PDB file of C-alpha atoms and ligand atoms in Angstrom:
ATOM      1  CA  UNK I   7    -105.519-132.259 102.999  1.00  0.00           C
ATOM      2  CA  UNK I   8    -102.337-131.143 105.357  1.00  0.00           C
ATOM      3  CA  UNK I   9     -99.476-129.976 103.655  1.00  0.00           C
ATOM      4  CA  UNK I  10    -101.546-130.146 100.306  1.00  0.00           C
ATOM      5  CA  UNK I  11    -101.802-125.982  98.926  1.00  0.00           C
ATOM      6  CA  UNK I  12    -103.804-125.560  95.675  1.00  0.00           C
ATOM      7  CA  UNK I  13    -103.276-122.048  94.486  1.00  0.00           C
ATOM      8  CA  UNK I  14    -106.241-119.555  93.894  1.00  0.00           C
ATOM      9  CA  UNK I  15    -104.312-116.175  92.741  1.00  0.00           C
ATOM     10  CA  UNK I  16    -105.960-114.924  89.910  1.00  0.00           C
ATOM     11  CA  UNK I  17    -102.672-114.083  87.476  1.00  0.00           C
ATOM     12  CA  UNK I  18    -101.591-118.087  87.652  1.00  0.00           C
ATOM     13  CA  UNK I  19    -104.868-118.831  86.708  1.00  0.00           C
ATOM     14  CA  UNK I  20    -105.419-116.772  84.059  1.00  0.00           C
ATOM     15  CA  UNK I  21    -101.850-117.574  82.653  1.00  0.00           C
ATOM     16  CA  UNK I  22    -102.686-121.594  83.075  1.00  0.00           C
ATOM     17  CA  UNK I  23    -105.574-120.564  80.831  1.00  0.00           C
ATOM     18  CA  UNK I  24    -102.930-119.484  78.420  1.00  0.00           C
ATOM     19  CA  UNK I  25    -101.025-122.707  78.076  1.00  0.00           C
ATOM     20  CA  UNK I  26    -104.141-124.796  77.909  1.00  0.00           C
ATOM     21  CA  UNK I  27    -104.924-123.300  74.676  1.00  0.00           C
ATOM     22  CA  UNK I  28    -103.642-125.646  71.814  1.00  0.00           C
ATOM     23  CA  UNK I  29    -102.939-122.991  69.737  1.00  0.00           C
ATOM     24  CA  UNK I  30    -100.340-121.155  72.324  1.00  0.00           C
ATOM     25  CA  UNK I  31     -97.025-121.699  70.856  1.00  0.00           C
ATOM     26  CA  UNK I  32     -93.952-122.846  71.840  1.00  0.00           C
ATOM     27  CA  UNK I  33     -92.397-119.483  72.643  1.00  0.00           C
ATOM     28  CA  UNK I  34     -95.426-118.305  74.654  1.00  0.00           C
ATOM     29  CA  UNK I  35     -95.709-121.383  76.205  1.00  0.00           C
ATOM     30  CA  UNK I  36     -91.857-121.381  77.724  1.00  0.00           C
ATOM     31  CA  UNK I  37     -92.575-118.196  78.817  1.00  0.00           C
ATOM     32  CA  UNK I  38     -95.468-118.840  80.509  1.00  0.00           C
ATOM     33  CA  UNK I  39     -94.197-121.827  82.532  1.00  0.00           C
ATOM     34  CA  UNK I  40     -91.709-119.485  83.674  1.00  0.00           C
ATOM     35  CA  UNK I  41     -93.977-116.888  84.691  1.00  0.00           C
ATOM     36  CA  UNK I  42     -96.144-119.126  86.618  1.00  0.00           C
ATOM     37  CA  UNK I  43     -93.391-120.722  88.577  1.00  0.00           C
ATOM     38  CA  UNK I  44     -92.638-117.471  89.651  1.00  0.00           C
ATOM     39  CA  UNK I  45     -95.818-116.794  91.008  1.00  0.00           C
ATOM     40  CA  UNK I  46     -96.221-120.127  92.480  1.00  0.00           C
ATOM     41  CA  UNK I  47     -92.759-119.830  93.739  1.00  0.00           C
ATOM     42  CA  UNK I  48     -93.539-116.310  95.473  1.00  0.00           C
ATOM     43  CA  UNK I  49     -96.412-118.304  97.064  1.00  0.00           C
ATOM     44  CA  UNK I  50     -94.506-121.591  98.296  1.00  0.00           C
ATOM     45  CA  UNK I  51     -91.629-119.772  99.679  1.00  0.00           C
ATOM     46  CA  UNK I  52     -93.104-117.572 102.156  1.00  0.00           C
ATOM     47  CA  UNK I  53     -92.253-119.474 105.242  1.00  0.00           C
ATOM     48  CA  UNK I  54     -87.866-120.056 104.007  1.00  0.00           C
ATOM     49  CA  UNK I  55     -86.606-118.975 108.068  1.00  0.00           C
ATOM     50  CA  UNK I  56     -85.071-115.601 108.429  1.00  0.00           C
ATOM     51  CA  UNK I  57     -82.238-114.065 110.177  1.00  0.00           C
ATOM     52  CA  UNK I  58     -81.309-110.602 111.270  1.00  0.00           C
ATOM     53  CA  UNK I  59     -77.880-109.239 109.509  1.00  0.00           C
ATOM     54  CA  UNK I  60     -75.968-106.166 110.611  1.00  0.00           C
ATOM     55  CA  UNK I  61     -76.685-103.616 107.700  1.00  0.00           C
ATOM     56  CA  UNK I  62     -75.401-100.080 107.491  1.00  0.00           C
ATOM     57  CA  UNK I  63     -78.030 -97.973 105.346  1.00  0.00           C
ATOM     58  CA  UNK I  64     -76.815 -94.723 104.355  1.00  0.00           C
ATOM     59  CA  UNK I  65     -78.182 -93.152 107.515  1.00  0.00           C
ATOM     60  CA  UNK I  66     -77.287 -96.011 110.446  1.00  0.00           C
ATOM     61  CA  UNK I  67     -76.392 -99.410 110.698  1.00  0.00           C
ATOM     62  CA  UNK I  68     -79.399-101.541 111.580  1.00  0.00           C
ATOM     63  CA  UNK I  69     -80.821-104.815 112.103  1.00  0.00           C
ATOM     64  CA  UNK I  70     -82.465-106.236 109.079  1.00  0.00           C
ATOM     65  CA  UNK I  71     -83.708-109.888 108.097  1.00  0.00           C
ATOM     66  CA  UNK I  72     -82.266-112.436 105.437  1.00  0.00           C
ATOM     67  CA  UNK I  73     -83.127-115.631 104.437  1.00  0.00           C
ATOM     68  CA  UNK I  74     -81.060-118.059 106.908  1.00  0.00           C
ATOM     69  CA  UNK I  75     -79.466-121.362 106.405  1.00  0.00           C
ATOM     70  CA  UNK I  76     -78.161-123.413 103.363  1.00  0.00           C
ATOM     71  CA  UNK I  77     -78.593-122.312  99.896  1.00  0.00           C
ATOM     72  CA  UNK I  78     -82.042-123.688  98.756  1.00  0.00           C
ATOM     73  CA  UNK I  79     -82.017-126.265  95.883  1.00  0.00           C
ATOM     74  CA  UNK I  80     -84.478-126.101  93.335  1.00  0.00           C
ATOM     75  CA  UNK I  81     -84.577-129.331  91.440  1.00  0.00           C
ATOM     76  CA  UNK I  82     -86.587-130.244  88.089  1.00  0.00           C
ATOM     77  CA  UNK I  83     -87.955-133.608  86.440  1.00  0.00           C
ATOM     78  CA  UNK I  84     -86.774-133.496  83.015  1.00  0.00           C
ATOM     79  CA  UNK I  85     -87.253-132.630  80.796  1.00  0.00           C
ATOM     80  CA  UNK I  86     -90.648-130.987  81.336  1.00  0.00           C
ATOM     81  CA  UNK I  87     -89.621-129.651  84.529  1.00  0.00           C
ATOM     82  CA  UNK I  88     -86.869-127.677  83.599  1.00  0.00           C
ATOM     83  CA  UNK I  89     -89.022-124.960  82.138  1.00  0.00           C
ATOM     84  CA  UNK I  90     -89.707-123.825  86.157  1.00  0.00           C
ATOM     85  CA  UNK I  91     -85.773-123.686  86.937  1.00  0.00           C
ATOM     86  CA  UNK I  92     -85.762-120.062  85.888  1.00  0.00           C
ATOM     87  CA  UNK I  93     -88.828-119.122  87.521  1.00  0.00           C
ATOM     88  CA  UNK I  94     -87.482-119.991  91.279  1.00  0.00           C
ATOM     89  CA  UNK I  95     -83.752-118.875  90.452  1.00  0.00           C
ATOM     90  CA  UNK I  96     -85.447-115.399  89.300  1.00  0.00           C
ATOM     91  CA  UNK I  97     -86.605-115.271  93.482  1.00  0.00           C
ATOM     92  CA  UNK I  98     -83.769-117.278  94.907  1.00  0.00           C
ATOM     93  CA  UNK I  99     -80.673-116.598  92.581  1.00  0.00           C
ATOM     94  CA  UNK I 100     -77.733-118.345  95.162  1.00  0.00           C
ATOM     95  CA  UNK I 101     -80.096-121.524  94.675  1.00  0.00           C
ATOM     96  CA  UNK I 102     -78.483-124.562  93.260  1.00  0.00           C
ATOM     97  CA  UNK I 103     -79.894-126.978  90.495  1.00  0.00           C
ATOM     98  CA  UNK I 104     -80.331-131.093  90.654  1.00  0.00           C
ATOM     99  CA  UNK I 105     -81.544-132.713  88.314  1.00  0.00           C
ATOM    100  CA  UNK I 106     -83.396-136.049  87.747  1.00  0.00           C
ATOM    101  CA  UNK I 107     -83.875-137.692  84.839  1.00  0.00           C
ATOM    102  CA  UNK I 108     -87.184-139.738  84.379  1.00  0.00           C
ATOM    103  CA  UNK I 109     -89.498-140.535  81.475  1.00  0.00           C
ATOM    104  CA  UNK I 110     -92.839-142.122  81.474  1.00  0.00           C
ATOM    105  CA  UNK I 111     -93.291-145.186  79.342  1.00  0.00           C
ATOM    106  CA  UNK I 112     -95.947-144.549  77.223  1.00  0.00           C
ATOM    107  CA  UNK I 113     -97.340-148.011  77.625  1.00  0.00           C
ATOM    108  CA  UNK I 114     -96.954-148.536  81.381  1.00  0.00           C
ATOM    109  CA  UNK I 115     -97.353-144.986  82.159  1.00  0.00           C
ATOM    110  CA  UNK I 116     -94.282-146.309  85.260  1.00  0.00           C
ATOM    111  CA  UNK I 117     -91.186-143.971  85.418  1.00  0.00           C
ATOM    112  CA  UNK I 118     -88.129-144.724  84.311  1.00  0.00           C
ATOM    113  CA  UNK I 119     -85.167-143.004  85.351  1.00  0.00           C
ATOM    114  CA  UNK I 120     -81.920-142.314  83.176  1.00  0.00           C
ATOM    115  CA  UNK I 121     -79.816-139.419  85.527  1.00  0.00           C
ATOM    116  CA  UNK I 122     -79.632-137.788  88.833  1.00  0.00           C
ATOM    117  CA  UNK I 123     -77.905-135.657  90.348  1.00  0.00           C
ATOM    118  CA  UNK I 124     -78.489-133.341  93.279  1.00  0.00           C
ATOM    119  CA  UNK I 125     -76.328-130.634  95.202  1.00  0.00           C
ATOM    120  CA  UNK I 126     -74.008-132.063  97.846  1.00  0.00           C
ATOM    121  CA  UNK I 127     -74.448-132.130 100.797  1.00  0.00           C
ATOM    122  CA  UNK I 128     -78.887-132.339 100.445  1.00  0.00           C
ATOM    123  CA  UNK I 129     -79.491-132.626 103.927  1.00  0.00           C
ATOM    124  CA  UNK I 130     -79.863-128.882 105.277  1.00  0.00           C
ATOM    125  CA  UNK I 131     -81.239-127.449 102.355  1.00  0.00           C
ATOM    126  CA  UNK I 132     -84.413-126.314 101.705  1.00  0.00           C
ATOM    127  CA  UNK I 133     -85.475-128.692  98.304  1.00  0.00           C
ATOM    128  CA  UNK I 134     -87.924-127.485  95.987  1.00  0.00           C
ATOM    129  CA  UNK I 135     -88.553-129.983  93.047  1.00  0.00           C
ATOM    130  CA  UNK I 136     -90.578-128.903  90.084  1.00  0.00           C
ATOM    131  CA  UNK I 137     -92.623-130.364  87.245  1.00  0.00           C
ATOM    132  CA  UNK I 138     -95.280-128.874  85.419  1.00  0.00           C
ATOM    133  CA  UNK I 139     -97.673-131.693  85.310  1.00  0.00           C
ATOM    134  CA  UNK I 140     -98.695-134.262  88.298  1.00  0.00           C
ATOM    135  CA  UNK I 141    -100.630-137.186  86.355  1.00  0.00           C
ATOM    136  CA  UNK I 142    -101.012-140.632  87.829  1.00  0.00           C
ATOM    137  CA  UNK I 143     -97.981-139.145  90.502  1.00  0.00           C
ATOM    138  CA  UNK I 144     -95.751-142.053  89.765  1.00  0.00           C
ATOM    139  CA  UNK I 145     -92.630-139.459  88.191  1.00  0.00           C
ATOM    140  CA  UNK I 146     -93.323-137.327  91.525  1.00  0.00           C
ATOM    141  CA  UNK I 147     -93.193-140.070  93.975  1.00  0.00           C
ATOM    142  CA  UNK I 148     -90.136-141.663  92.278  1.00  0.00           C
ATOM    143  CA  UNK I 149     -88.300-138.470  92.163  1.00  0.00           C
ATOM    144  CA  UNK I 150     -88.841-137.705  96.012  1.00  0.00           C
ATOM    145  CA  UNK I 151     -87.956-141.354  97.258  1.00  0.00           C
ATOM    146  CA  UNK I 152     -84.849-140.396  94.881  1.00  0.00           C
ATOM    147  CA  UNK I 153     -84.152-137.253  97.433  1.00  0.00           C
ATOM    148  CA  UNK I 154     -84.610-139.026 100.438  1.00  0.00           C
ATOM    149  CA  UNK I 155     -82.580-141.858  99.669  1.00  0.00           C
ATOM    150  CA  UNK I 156     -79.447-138.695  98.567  1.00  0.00           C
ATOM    151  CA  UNK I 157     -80.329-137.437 102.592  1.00  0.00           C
ATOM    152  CA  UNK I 158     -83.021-135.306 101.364  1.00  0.00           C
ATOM    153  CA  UNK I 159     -85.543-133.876 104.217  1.00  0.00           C
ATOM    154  CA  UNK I 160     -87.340-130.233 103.690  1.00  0.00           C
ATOM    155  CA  UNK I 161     -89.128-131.068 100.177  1.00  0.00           C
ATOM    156  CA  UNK I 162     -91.535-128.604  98.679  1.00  0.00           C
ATOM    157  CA  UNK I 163     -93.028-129.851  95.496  1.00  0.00           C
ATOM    158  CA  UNK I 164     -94.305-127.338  92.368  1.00  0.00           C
ATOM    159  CA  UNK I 165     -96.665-128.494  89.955  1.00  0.00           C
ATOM    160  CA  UNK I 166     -98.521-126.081  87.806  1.00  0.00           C
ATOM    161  CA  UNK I 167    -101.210-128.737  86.600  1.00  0.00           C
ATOM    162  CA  UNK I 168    -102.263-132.093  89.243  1.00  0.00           C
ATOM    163  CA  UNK I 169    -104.638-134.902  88.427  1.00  0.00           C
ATOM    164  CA  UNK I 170    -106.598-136.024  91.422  1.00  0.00           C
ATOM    165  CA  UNK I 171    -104.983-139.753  91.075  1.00  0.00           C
ATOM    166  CA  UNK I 172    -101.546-137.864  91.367  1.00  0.00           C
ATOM    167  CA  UNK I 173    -102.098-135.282  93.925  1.00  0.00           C
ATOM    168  CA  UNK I 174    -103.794-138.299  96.476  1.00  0.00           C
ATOM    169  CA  UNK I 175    -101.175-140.804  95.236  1.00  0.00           C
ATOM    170  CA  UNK I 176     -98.111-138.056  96.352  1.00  0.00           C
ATOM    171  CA  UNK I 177     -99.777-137.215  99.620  1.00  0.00           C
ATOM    172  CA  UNK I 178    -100.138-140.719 100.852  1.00  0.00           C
ATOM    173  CA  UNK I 179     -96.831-141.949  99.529  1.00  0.00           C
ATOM    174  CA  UNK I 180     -95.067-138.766 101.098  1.00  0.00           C
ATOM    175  CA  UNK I 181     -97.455-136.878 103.683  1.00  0.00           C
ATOM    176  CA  UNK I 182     -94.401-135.020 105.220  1.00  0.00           C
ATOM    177  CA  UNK I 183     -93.597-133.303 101.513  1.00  0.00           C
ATOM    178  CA  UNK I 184     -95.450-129.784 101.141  1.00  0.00           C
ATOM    179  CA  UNK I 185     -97.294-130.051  97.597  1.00  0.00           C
ATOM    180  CA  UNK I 186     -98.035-126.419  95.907  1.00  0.00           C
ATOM    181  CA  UNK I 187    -100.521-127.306  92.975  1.00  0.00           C
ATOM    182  CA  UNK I 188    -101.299-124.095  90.543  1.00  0.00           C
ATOM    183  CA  UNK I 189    -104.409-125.912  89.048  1.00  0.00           C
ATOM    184  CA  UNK I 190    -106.349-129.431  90.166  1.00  0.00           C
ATOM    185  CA  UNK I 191    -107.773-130.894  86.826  1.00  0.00           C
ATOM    186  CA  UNK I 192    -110.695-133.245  86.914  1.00  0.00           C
ATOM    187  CA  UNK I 193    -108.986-136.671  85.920  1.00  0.00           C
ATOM    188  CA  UNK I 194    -107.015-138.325  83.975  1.00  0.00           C
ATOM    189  CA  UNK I 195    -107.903-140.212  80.305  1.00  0.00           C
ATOM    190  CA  UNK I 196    -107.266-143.726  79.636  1.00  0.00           C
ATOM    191  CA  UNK I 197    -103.940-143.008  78.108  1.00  0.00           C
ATOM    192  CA  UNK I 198    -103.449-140.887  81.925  1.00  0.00           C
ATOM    193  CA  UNK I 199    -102.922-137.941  80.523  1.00  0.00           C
ATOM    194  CA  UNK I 200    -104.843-134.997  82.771  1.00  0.00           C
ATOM    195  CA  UNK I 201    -107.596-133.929  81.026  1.00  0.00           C
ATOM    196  CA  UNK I 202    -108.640-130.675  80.518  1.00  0.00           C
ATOM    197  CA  UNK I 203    -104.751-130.487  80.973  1.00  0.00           C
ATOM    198  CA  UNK I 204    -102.414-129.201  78.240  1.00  0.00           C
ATOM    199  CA  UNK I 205    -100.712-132.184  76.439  1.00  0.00           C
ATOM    200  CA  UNK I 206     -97.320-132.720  77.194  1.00  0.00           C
ATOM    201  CA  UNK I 207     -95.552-130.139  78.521  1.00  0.00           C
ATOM    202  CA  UNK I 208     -91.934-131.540  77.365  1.00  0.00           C
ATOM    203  CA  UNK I 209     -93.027-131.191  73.908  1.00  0.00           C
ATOM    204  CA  UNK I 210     -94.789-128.238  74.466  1.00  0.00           C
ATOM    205  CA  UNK I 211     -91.731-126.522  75.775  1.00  0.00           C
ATOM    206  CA  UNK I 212     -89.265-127.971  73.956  1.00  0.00           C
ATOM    207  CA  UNK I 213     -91.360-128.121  70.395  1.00  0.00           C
ATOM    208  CA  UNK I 214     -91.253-131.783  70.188  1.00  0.00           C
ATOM    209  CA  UNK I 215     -93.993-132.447  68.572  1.00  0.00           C
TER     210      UNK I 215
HETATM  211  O1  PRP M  27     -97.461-138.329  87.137  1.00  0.00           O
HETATM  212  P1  PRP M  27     -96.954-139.138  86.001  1.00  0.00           P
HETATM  213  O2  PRP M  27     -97.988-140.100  85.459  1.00  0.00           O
HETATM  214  O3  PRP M  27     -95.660-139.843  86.308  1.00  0.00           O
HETATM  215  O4  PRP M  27     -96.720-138.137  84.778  1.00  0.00           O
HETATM  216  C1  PRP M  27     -96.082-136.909  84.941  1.00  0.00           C
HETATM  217  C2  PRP M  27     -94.764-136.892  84.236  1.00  0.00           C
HETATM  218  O5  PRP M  27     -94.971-136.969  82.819  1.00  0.00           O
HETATM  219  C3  PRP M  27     -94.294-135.874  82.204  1.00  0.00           C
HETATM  220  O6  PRP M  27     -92.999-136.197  81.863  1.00  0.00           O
HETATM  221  P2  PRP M  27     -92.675-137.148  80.593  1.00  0.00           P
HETATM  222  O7  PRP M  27     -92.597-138.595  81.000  1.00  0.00           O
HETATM  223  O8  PRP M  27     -93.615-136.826  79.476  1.00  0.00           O
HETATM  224  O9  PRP M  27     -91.186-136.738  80.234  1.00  0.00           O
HETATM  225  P3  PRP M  27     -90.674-135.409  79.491  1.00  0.00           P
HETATM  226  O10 PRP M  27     -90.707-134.316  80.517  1.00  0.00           O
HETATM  227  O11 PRP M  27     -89.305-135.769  79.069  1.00  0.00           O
HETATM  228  O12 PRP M  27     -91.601-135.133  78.338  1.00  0.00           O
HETATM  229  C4  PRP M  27     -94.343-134.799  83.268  1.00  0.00           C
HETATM  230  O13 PRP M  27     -93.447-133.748  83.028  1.00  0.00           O
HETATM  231  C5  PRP M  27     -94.071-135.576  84.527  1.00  0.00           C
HETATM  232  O14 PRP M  27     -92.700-135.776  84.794  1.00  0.00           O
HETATM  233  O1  URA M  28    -101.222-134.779  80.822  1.00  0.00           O
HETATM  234  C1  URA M  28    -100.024-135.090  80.982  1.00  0.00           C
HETATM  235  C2  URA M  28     -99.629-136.226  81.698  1.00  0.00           C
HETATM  236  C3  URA M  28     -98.309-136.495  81.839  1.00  0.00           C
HETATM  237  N1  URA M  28     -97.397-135.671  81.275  1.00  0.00           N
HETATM  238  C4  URA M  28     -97.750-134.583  80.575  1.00  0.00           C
HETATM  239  O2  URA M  28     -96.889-133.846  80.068  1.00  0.00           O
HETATM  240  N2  URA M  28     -99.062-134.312  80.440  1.00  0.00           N
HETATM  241 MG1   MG M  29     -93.411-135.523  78.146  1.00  0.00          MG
END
């Protein structure tokens, strides 16, 4: 599937391994999340464009590349999502932070959102929204047509735990957005949450349960 990348490196999956286990606490848990967007970050960032800058090194002045172009703009589903934020700003610390606000209704499993608000102007930038968990896709697909609609156009997508249902459901509604996937799960259970999965990773973060 274009544009679809489903990551194979063995430290995310032995970390995902980690947070699957019920008994992994909070703590650990946060810490994880973090580690793996790092990892996954490393991975979903290796085509940002480049540009040669006039350095002077203690022993001539050279040519040497940067990463060109507006300051990227990592942006997390809350709550869950914001456990990534530090992963990507620990590789790209100039990035700036959106946010949007959406919640799934636990009866309708549809998205609802209560806040957003993204880095002005959106159009240049590289986007990179995160969110640990990809279920039946509806958050994901809301968030991005929330992008686009702000100008929104380069959008990379970071989940560290997809759902079939999701992953197909993001792809069709948005085949132009680059989706970075640490682990694809088997399904999702009547109640569509991902199973083997991990639970909820907003409570599992934040200790909400
Ligand atoms: O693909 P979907 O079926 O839309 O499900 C995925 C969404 O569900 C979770 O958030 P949740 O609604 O639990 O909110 P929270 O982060 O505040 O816990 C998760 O972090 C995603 O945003
Ligand atoms: O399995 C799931 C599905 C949606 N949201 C979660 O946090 N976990
Ligand atoms: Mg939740």
């Amino acid at each position: 599937m274009e544009n679809v990348f489903i990551m194979d490196h063995p430290l995310i999956q032995h970390k995902i391994s980690i947070i699957r286990n019920k008994n992994t606490g909070t703590n650990e848990f946060r810490k994880l999340i973090e580690e793996i967007a790092i990892l996954m970050g490393y991975e979903a960032l290796r085509d940002l464009p480049l540009e040669d800058v006039t350095v002077e090194t203690p022993i001539e002045t050279c040519q040497s590349p940067m990463i060109s172009g507006k300051k990227l703009a990592v942006v997390p589903v809350l709550r869950a999502g914001l456990g990534m934020v530090n992963g990507i700003t620990t590789l790209v610390p100039s990035a700036k932070i959106g946010h949007i606000g959406l919640y799934r209704d636990p009866v309708t499993h549809e998205p609802h959102e209560y806040y957003c608000k993204l880095p002005d102007p959106i159009e240049q930038r590289q986007i990179v929204l995160v969110d640990p968990m990809l279920a039946t896709g509806g958050s994901a697909v809301a968030a991005v047509d929330f992008i686009k609609q702000h100008g929104g156009k380069n959008i990379k997508c970071m989940f560290i735990i997809a759902a079939p249902e999701g992953m197909e459901r993001l792809h069709k509604a948005h085949p132009d957005v680059q989706i970075y996937i640490g682990h694809l799960d088997r399904e999702l259970n009547e109640n569509a949450y991902i199973c083997p999965g991990l639970g909820d990773a907003g409570d599992r973060i934040f200790g909400t349960k």
